[in-house]
mmCIF file of C-alpha atoms and ligand atoms in Angstrom:
data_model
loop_
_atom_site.group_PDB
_atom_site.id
_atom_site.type_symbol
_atom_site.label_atom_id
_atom_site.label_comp_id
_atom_site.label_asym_id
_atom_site.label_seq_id
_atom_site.Cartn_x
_atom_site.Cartn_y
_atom_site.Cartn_z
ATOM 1 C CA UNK L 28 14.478 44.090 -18.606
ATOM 2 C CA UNK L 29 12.060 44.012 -21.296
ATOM 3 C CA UNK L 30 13.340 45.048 -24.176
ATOM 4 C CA UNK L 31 11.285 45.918 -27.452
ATOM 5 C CA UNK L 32 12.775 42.821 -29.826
ATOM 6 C CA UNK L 33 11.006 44.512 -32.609
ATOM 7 C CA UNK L 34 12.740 48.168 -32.514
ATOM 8 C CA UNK L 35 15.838 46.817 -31.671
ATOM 9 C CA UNK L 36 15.562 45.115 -35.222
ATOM 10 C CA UNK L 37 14.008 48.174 -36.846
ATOM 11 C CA UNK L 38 11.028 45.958 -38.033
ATOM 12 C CA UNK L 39 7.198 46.313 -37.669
ATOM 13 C CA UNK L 40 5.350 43.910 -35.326
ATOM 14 C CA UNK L 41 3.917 41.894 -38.418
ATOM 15 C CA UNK L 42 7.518 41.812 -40.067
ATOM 16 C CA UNK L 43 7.697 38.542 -42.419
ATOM 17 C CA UNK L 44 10.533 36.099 -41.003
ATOM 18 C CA UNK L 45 12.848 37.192 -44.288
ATOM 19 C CA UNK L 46 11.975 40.853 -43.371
ATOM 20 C CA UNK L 47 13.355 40.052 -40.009
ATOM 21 C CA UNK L 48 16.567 37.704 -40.898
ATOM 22 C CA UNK L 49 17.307 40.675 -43.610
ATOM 23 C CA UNK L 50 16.845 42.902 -40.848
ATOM 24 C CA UNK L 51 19.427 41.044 -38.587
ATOM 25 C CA UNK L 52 21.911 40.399 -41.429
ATOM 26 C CA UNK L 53 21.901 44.044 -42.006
ATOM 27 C CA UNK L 54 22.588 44.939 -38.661
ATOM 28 C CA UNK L 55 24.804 42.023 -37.364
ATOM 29 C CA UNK L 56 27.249 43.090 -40.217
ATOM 30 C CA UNK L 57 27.193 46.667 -38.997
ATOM 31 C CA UNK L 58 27.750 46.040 -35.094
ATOM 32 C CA UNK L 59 29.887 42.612 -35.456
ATOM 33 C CA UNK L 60 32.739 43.197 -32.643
ATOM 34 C CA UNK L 61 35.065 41.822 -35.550
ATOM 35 C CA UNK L 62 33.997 44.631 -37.709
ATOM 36 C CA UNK L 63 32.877 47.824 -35.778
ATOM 37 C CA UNK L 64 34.853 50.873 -35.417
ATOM 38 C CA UNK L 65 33.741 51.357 -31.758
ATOM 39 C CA UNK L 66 34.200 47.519 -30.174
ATOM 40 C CA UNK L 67 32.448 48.404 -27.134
ATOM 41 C CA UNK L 68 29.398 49.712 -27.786
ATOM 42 C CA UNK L 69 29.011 47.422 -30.735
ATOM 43 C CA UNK L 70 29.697 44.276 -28.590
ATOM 44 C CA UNK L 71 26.572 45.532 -26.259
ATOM 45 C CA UNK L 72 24.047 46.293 -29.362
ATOM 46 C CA UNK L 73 25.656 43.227 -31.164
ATOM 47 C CA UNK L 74 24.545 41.402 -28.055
ATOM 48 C CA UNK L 75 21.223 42.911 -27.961
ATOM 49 C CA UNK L 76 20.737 41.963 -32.465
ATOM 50 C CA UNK L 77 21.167 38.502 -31.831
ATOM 51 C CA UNK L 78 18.718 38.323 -28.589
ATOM 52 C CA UNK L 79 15.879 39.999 -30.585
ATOM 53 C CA UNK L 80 16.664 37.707 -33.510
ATOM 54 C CA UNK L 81 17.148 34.525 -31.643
ATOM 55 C CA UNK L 82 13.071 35.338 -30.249
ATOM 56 C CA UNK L 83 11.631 36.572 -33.294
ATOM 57 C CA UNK L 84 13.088 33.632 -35.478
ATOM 58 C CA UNK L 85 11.487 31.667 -33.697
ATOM 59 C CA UNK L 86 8.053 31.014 -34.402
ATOM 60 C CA UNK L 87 6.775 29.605 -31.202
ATOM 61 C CA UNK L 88 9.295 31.900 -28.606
ATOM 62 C CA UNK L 89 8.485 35.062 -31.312
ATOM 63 C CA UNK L 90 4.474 34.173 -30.477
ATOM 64 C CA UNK L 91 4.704 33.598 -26.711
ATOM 65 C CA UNK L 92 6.703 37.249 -26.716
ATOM 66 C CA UNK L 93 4.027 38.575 -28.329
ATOM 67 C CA UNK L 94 1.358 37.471 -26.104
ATOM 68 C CA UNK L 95 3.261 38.012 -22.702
ATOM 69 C CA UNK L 96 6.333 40.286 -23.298
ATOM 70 C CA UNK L 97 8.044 37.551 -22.330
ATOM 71 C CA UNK L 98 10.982 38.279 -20.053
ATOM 72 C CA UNK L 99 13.618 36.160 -21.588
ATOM 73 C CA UNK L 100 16.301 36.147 -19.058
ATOM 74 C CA UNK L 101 16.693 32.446 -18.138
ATOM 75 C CA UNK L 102 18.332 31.052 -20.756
ATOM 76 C CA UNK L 103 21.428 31.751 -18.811
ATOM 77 C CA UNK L 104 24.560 30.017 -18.917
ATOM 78 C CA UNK L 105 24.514 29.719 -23.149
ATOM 79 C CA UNK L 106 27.113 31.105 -25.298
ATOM 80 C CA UNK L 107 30.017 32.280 -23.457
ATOM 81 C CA UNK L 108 31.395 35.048 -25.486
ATOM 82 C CA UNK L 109 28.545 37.683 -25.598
ATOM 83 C CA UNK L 110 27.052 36.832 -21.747
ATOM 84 C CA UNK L 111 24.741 34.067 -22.802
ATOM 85 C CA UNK L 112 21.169 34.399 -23.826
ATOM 86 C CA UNK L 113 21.167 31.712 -26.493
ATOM 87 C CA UNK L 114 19.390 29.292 -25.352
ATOM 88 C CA UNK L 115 19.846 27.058 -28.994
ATOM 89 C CA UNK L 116 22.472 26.670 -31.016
ATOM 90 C CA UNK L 117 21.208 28.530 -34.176
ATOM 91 C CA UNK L 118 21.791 32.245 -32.798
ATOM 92 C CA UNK L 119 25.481 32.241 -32.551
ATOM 93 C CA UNK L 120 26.241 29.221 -35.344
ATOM 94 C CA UNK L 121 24.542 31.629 -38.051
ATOM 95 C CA UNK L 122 26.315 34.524 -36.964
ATOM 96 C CA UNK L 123 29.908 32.994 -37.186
ATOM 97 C CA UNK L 124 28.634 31.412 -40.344
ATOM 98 C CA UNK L 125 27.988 34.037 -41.853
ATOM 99 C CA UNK L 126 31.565 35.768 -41.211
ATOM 100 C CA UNK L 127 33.888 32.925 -41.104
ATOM 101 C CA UNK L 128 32.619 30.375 -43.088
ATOM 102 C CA UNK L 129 31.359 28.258 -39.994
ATOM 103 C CA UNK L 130 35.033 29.584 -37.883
ATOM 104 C CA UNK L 131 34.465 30.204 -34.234
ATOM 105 C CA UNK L 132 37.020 31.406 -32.197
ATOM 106 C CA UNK L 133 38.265 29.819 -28.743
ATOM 107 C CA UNK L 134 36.953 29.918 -25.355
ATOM 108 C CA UNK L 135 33.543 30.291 -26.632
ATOM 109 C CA UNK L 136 32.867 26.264 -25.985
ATOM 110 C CA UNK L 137 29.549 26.144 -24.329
ATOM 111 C CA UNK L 138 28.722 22.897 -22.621
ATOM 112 C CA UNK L 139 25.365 21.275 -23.240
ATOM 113 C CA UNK L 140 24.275 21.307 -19.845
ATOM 114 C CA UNK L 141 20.949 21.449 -18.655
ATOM 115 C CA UNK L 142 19.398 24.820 -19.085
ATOM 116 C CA UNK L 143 16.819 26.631 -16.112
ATOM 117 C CA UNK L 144 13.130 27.523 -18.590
ATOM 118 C CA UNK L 145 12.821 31.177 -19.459
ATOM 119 C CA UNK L 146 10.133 33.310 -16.869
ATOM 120 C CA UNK L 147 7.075 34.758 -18.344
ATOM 121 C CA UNK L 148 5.522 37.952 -17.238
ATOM 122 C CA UNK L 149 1.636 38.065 -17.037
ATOM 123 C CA UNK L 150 0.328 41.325 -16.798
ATOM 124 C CA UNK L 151 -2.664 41.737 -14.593
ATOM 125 C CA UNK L 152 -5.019 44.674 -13.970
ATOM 126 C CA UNK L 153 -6.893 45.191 -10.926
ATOM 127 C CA UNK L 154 -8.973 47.289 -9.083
ATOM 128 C CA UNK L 155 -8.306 49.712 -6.566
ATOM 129 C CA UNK L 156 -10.933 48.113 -4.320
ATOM 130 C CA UNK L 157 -8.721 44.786 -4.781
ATOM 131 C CA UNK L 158 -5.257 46.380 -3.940
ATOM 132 C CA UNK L 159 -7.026 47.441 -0.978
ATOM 133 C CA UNK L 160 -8.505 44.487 0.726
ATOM 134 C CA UNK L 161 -6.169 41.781 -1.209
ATOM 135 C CA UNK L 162 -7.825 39.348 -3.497
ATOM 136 C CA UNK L 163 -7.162 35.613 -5.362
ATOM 137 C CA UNK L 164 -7.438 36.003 -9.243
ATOM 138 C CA UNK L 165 -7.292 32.902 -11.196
ATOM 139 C CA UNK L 166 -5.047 33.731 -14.441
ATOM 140 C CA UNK L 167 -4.535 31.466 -17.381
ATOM 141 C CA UNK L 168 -1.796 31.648 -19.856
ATOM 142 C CA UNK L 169 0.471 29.246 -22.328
ATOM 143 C CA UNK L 170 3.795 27.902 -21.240
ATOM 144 C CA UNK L 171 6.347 25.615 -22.475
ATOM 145 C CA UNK L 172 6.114 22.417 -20.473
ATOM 146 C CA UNK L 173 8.397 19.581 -20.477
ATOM 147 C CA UNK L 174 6.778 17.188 -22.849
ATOM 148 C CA UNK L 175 5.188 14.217 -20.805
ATOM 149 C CA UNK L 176 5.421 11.759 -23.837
ATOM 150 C CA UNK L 177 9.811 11.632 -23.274
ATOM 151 C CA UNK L 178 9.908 13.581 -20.201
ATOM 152 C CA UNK L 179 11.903 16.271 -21.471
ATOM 153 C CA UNK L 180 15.281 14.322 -22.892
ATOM 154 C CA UNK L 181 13.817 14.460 -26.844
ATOM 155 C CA UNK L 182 14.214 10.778 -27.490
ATOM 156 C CA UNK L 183 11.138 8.761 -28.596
ATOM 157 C CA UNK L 184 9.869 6.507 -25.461
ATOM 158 C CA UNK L 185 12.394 3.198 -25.561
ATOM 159 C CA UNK L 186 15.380 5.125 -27.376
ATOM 160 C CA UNK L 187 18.559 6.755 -25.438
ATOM 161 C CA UNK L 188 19.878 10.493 -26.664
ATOM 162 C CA UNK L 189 23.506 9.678 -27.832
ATOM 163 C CA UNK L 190 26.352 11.226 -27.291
ATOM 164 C CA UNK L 191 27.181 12.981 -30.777
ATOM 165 C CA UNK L 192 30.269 10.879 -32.631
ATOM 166 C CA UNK L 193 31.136 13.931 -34.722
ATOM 167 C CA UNK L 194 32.576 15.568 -31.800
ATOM 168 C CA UNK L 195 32.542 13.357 -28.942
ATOM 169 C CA UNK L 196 29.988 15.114 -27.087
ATOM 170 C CA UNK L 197 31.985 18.531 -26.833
ATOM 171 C CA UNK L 198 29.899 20.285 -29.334
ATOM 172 C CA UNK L 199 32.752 21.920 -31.219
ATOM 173 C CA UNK L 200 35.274 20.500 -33.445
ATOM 174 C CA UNK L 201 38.894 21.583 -33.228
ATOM 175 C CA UNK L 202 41.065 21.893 -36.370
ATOM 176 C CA UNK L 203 44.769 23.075 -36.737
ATOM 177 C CA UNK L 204 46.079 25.112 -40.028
ATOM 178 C CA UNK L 205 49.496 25.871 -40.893
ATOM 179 C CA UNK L 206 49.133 29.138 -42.429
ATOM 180 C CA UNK L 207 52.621 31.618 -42.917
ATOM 181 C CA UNK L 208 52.140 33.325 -40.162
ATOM 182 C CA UNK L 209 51.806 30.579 -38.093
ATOM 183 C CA UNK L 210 49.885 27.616 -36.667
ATOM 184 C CA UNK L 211 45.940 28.450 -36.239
ATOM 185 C CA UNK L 212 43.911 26.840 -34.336
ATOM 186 C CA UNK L 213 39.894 27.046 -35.526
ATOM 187 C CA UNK L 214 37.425 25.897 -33.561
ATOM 188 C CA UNK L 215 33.963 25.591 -35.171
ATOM 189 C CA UNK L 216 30.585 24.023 -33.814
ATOM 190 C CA UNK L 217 29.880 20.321 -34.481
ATOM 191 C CA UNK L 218 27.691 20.409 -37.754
ATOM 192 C CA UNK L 219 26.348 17.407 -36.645
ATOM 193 C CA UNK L 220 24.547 17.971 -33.193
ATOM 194 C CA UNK L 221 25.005 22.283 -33.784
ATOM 195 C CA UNK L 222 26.595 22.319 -31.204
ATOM 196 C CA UNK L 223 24.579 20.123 -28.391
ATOM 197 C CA UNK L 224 27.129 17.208 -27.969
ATOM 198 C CA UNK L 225 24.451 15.324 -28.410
ATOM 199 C CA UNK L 226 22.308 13.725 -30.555
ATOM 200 C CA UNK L 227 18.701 12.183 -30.784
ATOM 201 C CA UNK L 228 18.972 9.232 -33.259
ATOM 202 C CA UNK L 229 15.000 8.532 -32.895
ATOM 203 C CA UNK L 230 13.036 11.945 -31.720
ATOM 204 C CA UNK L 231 10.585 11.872 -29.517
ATOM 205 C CA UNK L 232 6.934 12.559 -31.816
ATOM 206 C CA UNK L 233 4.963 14.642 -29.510
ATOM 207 C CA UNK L 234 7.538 17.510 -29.567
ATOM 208 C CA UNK L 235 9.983 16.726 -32.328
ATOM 209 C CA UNK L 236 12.977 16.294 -30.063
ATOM 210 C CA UNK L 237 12.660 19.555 -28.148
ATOM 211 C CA UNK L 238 11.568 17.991 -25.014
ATOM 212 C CA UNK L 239 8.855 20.607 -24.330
ATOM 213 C CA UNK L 240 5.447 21.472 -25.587
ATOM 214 C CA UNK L 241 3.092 24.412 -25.120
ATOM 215 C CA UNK L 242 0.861 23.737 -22.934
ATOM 216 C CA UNK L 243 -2.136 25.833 -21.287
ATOM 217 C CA UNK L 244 -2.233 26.129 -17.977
ATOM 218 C CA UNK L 245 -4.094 27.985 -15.027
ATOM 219 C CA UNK L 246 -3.369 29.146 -11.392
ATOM 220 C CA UNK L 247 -4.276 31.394 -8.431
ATOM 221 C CA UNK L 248 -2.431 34.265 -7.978
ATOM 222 C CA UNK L 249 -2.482 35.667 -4.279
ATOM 223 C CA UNK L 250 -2.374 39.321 -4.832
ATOM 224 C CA UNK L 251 -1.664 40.799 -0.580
ATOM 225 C CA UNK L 252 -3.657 44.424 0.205
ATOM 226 C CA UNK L 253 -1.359 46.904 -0.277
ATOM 227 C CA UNK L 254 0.104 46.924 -3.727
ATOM 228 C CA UNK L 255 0.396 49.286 -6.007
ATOM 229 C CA UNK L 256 0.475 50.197 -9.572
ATOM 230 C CA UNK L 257 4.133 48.372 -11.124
ATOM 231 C CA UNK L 258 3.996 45.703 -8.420
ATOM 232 C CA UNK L 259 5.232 42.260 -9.011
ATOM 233 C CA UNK L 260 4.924 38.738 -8.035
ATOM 234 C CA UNK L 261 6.897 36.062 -8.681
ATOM 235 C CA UNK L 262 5.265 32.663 -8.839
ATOM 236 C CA UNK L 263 8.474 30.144 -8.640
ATOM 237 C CA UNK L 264 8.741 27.828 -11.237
ATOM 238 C CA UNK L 265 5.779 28.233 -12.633
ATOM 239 C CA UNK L 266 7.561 29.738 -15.895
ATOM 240 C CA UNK L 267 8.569 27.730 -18.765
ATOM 241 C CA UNK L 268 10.006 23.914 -18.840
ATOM 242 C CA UNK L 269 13.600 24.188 -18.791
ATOM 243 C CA UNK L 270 15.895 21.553 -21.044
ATOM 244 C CA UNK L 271 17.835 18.864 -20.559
ATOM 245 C CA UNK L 272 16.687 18.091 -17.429
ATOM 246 C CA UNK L 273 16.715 21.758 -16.175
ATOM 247 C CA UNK L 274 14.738 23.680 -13.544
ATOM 248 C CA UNK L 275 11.628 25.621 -14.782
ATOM 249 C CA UNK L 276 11.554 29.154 -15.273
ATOM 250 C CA UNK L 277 9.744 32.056 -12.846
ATOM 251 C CA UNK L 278 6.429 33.432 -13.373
ATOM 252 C CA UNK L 279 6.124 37.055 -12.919
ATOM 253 C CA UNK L 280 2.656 39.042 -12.803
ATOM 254 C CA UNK L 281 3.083 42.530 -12.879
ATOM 255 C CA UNK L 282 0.084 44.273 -11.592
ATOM 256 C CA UNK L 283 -1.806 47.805 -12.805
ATOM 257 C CA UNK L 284 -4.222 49.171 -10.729
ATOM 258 C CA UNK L 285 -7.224 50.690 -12.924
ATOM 259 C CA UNK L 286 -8.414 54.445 -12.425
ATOM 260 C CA UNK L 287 -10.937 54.781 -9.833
ATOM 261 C CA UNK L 288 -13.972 57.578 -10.233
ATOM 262 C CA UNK L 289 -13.847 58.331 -6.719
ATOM 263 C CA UNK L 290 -9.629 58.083 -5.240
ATOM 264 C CA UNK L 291 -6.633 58.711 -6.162
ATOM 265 C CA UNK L 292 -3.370 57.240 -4.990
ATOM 266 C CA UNK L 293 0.069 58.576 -3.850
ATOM 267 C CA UNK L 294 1.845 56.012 -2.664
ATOM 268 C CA UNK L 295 -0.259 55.089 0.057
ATOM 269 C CA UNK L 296 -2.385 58.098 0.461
ATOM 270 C CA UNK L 297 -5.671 58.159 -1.011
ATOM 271 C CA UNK L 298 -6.973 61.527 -2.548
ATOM 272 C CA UNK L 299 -10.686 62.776 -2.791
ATOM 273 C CA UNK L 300 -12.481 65.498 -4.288
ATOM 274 C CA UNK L 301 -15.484 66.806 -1.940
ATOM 275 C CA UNK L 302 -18.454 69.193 -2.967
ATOM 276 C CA UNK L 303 -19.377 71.289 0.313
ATOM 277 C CA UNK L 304 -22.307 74.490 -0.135
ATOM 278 C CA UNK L 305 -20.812 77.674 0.351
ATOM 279 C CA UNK L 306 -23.317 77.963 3.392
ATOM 280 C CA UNK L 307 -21.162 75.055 5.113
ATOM 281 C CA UNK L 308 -17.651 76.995 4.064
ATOM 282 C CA UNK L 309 -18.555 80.057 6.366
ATOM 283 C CA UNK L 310 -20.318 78.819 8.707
ATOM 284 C CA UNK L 311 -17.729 75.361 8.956
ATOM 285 C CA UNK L 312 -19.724 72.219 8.587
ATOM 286 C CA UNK L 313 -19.384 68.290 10.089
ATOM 287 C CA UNK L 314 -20.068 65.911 7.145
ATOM 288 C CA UNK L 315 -18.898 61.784 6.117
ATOM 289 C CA UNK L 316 -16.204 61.450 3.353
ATOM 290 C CA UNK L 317 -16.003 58.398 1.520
ATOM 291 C CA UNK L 318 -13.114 56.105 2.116
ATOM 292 C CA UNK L 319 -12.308 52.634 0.700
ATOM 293 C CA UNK L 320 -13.972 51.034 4.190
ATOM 294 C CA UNK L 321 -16.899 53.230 4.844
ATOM 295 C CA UNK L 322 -17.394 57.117 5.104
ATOM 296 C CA UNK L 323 -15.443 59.207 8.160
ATOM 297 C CA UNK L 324 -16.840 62.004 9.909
ATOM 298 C CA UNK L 325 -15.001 65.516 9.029
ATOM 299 C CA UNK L 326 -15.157 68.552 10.705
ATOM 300 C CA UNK L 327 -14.234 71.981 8.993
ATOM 301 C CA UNK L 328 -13.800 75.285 10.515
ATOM 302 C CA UNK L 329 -16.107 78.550 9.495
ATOM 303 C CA UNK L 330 -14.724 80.295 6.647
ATOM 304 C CA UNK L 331 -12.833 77.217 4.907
ATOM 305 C CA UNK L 332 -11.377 77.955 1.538
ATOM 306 C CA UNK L 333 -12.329 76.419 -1.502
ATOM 307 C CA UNK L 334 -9.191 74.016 -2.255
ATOM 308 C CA UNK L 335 -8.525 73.494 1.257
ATOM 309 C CA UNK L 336 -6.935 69.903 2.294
ATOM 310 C CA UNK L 337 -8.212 67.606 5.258
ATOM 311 C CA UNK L 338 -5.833 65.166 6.411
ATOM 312 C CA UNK L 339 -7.872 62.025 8.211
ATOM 313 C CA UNK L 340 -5.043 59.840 9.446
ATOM 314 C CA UNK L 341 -4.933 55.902 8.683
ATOM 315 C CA UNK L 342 -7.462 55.952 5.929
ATOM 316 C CA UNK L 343 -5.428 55.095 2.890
ATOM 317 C CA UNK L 344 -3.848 52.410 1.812
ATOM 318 C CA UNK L 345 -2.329 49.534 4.119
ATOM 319 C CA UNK L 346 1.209 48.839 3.482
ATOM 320 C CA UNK L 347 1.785 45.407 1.697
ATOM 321 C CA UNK L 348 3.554 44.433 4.927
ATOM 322 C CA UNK L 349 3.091 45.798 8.501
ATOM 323 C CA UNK L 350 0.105 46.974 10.266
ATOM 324 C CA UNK L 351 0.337 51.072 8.819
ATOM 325 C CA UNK L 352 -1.992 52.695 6.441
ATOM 326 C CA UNK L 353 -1.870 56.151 4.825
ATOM 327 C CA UNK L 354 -4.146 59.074 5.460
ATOM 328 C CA UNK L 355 -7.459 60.285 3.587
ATOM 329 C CA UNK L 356 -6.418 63.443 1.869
ATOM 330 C CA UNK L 357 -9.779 65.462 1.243
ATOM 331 C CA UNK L 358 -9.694 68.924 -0.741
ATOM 332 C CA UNK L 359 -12.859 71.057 -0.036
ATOM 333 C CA UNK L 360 -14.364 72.688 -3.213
ATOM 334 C CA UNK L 361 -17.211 75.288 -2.439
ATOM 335 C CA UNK L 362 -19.885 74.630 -4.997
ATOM 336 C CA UNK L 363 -21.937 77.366 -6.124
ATOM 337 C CA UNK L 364 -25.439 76.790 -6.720
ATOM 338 C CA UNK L 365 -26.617 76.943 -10.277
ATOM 339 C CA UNK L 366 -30.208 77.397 -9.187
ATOM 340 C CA UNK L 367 -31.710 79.039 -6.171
ATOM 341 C CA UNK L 368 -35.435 78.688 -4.450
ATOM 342 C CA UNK L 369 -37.218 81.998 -4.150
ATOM 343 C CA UNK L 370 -36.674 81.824 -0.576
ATOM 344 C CA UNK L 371 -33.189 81.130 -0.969
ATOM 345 C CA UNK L 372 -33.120 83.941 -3.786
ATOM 346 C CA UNK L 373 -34.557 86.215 -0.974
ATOM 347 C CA UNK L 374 -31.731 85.279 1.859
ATOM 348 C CA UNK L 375 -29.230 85.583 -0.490
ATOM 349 C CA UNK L 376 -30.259 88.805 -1.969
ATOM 350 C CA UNK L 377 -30.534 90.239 1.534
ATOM 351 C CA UNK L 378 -27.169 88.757 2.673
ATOM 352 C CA UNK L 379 -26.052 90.788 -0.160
ATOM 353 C CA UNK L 380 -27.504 94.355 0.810
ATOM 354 C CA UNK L 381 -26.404 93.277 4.425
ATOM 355 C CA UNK L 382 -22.805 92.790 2.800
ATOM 356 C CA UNK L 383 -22.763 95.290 0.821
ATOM 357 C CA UNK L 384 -23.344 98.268 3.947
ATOM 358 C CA UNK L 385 -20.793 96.836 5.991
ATOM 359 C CA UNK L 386 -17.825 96.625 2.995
ATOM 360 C CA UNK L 387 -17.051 100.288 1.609
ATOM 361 C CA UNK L 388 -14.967 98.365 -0.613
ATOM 362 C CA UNK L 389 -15.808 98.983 -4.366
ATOM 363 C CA UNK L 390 -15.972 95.636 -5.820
ATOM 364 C CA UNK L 391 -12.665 96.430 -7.757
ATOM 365 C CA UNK L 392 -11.126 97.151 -4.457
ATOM 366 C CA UNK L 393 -11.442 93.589 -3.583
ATOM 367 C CA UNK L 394 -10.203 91.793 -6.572
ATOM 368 C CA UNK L 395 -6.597 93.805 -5.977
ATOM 369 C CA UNK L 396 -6.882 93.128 -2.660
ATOM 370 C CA UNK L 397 -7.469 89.479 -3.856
ATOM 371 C CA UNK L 398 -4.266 89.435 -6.000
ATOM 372 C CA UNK L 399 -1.813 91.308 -3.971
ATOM 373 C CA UNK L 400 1.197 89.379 -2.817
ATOM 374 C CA UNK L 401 1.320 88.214 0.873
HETATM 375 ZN ZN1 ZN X 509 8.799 14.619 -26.182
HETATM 376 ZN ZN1 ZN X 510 28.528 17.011 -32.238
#
């Protein structure tokens, strides 16, 4: 779902706004269905122009995108023609203007309904300690609110929103030709309310007619043990104001868990390195690993490899729901000491001799036999 607004115009992230309408002249005349060579595909990326353009036009939507990503998919139930996602009048009217002279073809009539708020995403990092146990974070972001002075219709306190004259609250304005081949039938949007049906004689101060203001605003986010790395939660309606009387939008934090020094996770196994003394991998050794709740006894046999893995069962991770947990997955690594006591000098240099009588072996004789296929 989200969609990089800025590459999809070709533009930098600190584009000027006439770098970014040339941009989306440039490319709207290149992928307009009306024009391109290959209809389908262009409809799609024509589709995907005027999304990008319709946020990054806009000052305040282009700034809340930049701050949250912002997943942009509740303006639903716009524009007919090209699957909705404009959730004011300007993206389509400026397209059609520019082609046909303010023209728009039929059975694009979108009614000026109340529209659901767009959701936000909030990304979140936590640790791997948190996705373990579970844990409340307070998070506080911006959000379009519906304004409290008008409560969301626009209109100044004590004034009504109209229904627009110009078209008699259908937002488009019908107008037959006679041309030689024929009647035509145009339908363009209502210059008057672009397109609204309606129209807000006396507009409300505190947000210019828009109905919603950005607002701060703060919650507690109940994050359950278990999740992982790309997780999501979905705080309902906690998203932007919607208009006209519509529901809000969603909230969505998506979670990252950061790198711990110690673990690392598949899915809901947890990995760890452990250090044993090359005494301990002959002679096999009983020792605590670490785990996320306290250490756990492990016992390994004599003569355990270097890179050997130790499954301890139900040690992991819990599942986000359900009682299960994953398993402790602990590789052995023999460490070699990098300095020895005289007496351990002395053991080692006799374990050598000792070692050395009972393997005829030349030492070259055991590196082949170290390398030779199974
Ligand atoms: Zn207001
Ligand atoms: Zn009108």
């Amino acid at each position: 779902m989200p969609t990089d607004y800025y590459s999809v115009l070709g533009v930098d992230r600190d584009a000027s706004e006439t770098d970014i309408k040339r941009a989306y002249r440039g490319l709207a005349r290149k992928y307009h269905p009306d024009v391109a060579e290959d209809k389908t595909s262009a409809e799609s990326r024509f589709k995907e122009i005027n999304e990008a353009y319709e946020i990054l036009s806009d000052p305040a939507k282009r700034q809340h995108y930049d701050r949250f990503g912002s997943v942009q998919n509740g303006a639903g139930g716009g524009a007919g023609g090209f699957g909705g996602g404009f959730s004011s009048g300007e993206g389509i009217g400026d397209i059609f203007d520019m082609f046909f002279g303010g023209a728009r073809g039929g059975g694009q009539q979108r009614a000026a309904g109340p529209e659901r708020g767009s959701d936000l995403r909030y990304d979140l990092q936590i640790t791997l300690e948190e996705a373990f146990a579970g844990v409340e974070r307070e998070i506080a972001f911006t959000h379009l609110g519906q304004c409290t002075t008008c409560s969301g219709s626009g209109a100044k306190p004590g004034t009504l929103v109209s229904r627009c004259d110009r078209c008699g609250g259908s937002g488009a304005m019908r107008s037959v030709r006679q041309t030689p081949l024929g009647q035509f039938v145009t339908q363009t949007t209502c210059t008057k309310c672009g397109g609204e049906g309606t129209f807000i004689p006396t507009p409300c101060e505190t947000c210019r007619g828009r109905g919603r203001v950005e607002r701060p605003r703060s919650l507690t986010v109940k994050i359950p043990a278990g999740v992982d790395d790309g997780s999501r939660i979905r705080v309902s309606g906690s998203g932007e104001g919607g208009t006209r009387g519509g529901p809000p939008g969603d909230l969505y934090v998506y979670l990252s868990i950061a790198p711990h020094r110690v673990f690392r996770r598949e899915g809901n196994d947890l990995l760890i390195d452990v250090a044993i003394g090359f005494a301990q991998a002959a002679l096999g050794a009983s020792f605590d690993v670490d785990s996320l709740d306290g250490a756990t006894p492990l016992t390994i046999g004599p003569g355990t490899q270097t890179g050997s893995l130790f499954r301890i069962r139900g040690r992991g991770m819990p599942t986000v729901r359900g009682s299960s947990r994953g398993d402790l997955l602990a590789t052995v690594h023999v460490a070699v000491p990098t300095r020895l006591t005289r007496r351990g000098r002395e053991l080692l240099e006799e374990y050598a001799a000792i070692e050395a009588e009972h393997d005829d072996k030349t030492f070259f004789d055991r590196v082949k036999d170290a390398f030779r296929p199974e």
